[in-house]
Coordinates of C-alpha atoms in Angstrom, one line a residue:
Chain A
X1 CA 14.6 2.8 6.7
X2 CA 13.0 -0.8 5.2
X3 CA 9.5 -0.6 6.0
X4 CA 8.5 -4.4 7.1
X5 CA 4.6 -3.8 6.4
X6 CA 3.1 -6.1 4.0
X7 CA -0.1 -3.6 3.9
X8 CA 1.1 -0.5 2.3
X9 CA 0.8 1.6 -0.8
X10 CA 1.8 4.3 -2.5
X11 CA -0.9 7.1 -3.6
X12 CA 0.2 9.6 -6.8
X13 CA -1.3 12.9 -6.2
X14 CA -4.3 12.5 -8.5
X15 CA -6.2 10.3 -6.8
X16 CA -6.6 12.2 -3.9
X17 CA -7.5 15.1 -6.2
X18 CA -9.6 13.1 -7.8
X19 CA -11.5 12.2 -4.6
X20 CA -11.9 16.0 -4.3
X21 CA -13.0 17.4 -8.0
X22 CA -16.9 17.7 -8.2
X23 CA -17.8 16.1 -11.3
X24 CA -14.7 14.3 -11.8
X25 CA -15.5 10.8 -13.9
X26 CA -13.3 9.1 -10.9
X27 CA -14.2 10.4 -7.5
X28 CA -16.9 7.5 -6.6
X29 CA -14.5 4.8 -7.3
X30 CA -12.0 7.0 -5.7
X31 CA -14.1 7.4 -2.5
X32 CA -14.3 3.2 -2.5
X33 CA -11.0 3.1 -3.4
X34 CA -10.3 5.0 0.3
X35 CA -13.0 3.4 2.1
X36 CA -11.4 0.0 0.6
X37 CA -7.9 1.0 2.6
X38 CA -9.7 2.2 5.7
X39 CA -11.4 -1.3 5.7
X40 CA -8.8 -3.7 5.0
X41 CA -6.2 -1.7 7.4
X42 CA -4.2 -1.0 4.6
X43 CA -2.0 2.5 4.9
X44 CA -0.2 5.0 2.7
X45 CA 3.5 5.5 2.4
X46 CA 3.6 9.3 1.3
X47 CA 6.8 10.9 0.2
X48 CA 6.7 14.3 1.7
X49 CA 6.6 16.0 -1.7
X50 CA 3.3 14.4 -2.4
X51 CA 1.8 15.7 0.7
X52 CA 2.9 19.4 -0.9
X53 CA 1.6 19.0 -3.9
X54 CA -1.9 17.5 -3.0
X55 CA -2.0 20.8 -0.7
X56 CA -0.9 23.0 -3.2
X57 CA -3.2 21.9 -6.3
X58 CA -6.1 22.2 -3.5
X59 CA -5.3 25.6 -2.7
X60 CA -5.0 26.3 -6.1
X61 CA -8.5 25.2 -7.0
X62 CA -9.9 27.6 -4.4
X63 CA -10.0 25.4 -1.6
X64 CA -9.6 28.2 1.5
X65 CA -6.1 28.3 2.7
X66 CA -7.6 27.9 6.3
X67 CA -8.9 24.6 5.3
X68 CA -5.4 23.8 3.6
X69 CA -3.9 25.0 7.1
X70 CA -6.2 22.0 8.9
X71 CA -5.3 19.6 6.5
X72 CA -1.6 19.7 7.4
X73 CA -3.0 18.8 10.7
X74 CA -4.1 15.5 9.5
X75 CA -1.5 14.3 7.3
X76 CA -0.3 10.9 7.5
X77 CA 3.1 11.7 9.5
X78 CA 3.3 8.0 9.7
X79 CA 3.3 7.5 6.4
X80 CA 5.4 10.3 5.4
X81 CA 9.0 10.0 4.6
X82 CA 11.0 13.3 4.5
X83 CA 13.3 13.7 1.4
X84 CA 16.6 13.4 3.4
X85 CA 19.7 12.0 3.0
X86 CA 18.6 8.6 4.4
X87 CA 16.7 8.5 1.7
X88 CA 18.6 9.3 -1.0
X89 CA 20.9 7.2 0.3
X90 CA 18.1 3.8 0.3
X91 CA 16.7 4.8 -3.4
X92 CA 19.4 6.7 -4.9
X93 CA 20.1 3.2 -6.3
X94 CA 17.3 2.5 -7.9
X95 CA 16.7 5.8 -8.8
X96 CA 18.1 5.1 -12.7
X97 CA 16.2 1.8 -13.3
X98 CA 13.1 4.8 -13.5
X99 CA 14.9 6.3 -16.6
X100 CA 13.6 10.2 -18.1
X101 CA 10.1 9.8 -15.6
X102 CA 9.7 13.7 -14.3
X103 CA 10.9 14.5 -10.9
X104 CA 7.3 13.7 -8.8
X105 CA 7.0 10.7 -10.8
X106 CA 10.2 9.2 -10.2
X107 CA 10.0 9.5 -6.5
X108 CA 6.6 8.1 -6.1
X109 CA 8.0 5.1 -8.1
X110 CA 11.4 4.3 -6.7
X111 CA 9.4 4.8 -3.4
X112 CA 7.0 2.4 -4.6
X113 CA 9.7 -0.4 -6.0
X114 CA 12.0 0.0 -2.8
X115 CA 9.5 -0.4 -0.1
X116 CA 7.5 -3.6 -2.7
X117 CA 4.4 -1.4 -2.2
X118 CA 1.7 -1.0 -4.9
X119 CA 1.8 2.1 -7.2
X120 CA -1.7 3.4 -7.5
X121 CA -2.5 6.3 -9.7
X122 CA -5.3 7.7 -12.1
X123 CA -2.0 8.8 -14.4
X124 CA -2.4 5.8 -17.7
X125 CA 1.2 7.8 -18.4
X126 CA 3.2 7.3 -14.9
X127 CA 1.0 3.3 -15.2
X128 CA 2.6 2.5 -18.5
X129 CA 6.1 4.1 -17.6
X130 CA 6.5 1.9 -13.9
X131 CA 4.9 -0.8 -14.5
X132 CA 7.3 -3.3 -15.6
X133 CA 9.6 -2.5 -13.0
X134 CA 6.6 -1.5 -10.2
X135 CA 3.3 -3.2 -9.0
X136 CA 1.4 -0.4 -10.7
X137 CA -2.2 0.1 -11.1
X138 CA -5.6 2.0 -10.8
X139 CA -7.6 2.5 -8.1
X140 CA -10.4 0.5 -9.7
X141 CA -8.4 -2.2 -10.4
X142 CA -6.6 -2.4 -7.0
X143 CA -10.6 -2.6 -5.7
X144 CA -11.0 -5.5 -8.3
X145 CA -7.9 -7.0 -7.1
X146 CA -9.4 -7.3 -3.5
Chain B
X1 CA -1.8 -1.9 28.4
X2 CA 1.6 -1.6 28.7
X3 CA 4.5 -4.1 30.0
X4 CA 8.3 -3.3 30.4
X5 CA 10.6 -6.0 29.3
X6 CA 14.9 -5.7 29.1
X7 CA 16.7 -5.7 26.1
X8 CA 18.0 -9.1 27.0
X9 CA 14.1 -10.0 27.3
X10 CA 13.1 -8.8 24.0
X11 CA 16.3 -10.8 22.6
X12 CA 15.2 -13.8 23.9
X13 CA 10.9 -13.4 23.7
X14 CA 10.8 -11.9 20.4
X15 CA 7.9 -14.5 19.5
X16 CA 5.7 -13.7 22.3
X17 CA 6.6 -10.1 22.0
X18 CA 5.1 -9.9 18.3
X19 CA 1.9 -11.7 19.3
X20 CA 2.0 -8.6 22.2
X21 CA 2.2 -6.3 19.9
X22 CA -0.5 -8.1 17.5
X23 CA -3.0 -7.8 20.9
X24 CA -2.5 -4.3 21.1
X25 CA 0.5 -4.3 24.1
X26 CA 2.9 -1.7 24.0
X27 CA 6.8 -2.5 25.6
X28 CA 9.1 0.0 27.3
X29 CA 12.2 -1.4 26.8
X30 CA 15.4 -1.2 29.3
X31 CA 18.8 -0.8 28.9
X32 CA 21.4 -0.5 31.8
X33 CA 18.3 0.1 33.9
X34 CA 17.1 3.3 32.0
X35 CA 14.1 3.4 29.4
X36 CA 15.6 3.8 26.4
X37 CA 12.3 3.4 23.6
X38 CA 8.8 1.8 23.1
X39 CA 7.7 -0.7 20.6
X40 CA 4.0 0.2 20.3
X41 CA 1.3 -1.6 17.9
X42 CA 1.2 -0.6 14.6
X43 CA -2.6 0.5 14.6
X44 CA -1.8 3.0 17.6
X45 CA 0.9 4.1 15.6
X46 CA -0.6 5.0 12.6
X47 CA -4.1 6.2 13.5
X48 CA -3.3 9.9 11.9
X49 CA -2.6 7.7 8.9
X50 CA -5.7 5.8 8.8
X51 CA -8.1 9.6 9.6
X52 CA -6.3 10.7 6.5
X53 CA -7.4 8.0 4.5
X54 CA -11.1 8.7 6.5
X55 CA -10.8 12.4 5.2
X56 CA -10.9 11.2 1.4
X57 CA -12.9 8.8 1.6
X58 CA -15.8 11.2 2.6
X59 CA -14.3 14.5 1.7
X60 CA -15.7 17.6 3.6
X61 CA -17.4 20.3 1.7
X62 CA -14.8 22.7 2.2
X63 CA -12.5 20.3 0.7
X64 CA -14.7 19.8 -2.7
X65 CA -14.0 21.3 -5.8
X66 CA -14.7 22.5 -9.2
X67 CA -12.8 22.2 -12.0
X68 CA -12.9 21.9 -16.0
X69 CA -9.8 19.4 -15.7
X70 CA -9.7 16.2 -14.7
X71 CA -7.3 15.2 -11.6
X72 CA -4.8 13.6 -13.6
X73 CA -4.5 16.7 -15.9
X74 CA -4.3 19.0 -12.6
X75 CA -1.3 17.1 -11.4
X76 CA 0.4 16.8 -15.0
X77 CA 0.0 20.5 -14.9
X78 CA 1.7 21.3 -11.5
X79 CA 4.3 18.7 -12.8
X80 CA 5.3 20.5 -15.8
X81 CA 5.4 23.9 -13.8

């Protein structure tokens, strides 16, 4: 299950919320953060519990569940790797090296480590706890980067 | 465009089967004289990533919100749940 891509990251759940929340102090760099991937060809490697919770904090918000039911359409089934035993069997490894991080977090990060993707999230706590072990960082400075 | 190639051809042209792939060529590949799988570009492949990227990078109305809490308090929250 290696992924051989060089042009991959991993997205945490609040910046695509972000992206989403009127009035949020992140959503423009958010939106150039996007635009940034879209233009450089650069994709998202999603585990599949991710994809659940962006839908379900949407829905929660208000957003109509008929629009939730289109955006299931559009996932990134590409991107998106299903919480099976393959991949257990790939992280469960590395899974420790993460030590007390909360379930979500933990995945996004040993996700992020064993596929050498970049970690990008609007959460200073989930930065500070991965990144000595994961290339971890915010959207802004993933656009200063490139 | 597509080409067919064996598995003994992929094997042996795995150089000039990358820069294929690279220019956009997708390979059915042979085995025992049955079609067994494609290699297809990446960009073909992952186009429903790339429109999900497009979708939050211009958000729909329908898919803005408001809220008193910022995203990264949102998530927290359905974390601690």
């Amino acid at each position: 299950m290696k992924f051989n891509i060089s042009n991959l990251v991993v997205v945490d759940s609040s910046v695509f919320i972000s992206a989403c929340v009127k009035a949020e102090k992140n959503q423009q760099i958010s939106w150039e953060f996007f635009r940034n991937l879209e233009e450089n060809d650069i994709y998202i490697l999603m585990p599949i519990n991710i994809f659940f919770e962006i839908l379900n904090t949407l829905f929660k918000l208000g957003v109509d569940n008929r629009d939730v039911k289109k955006l299931i359409g559009k996932g990134p089934i590409s991107g998106m790797l299903p919480l099976n035993e393959d991949f257990l069997e790939h992280i469960w490894v590395h899974y420790q090296k993460f030590g007390k991080l909360k379930t979500a977090d933990k995945i996004l990060a040993v996700t992020s480590y064993y596929t050498e993707s970049q970690l990008i999230t609007w959460d200073q706590q989930l930065l500070n706890q991965t990144r000595d072990l994961c290339d971890s960082m915010s959207p802004r400075e993933f656009i200063k980067k490139k | 465009m597509e080409k067919t190639i064996s598995i003994k051809e992929l094997r042996t042209n795995m150089p000039a089967i990358r820069t294929g792939l690279e220019k956009g060529i997708t390979y059915t590949i042979i085995y025992r004289s049955r079609p067994i799988g494609k290699l297809t570009p990446l960009e073909e492949n992952w186009k429903d990533n790339k429109d999900f990227i497009k979708l939050f990078a211009n958000p729909p109305k329908e898919l803005l919100i408001k809220s008193k809490k910022s995203a990264v308090e949102l998530v927290r929250e359905e974390r601690a749940e």
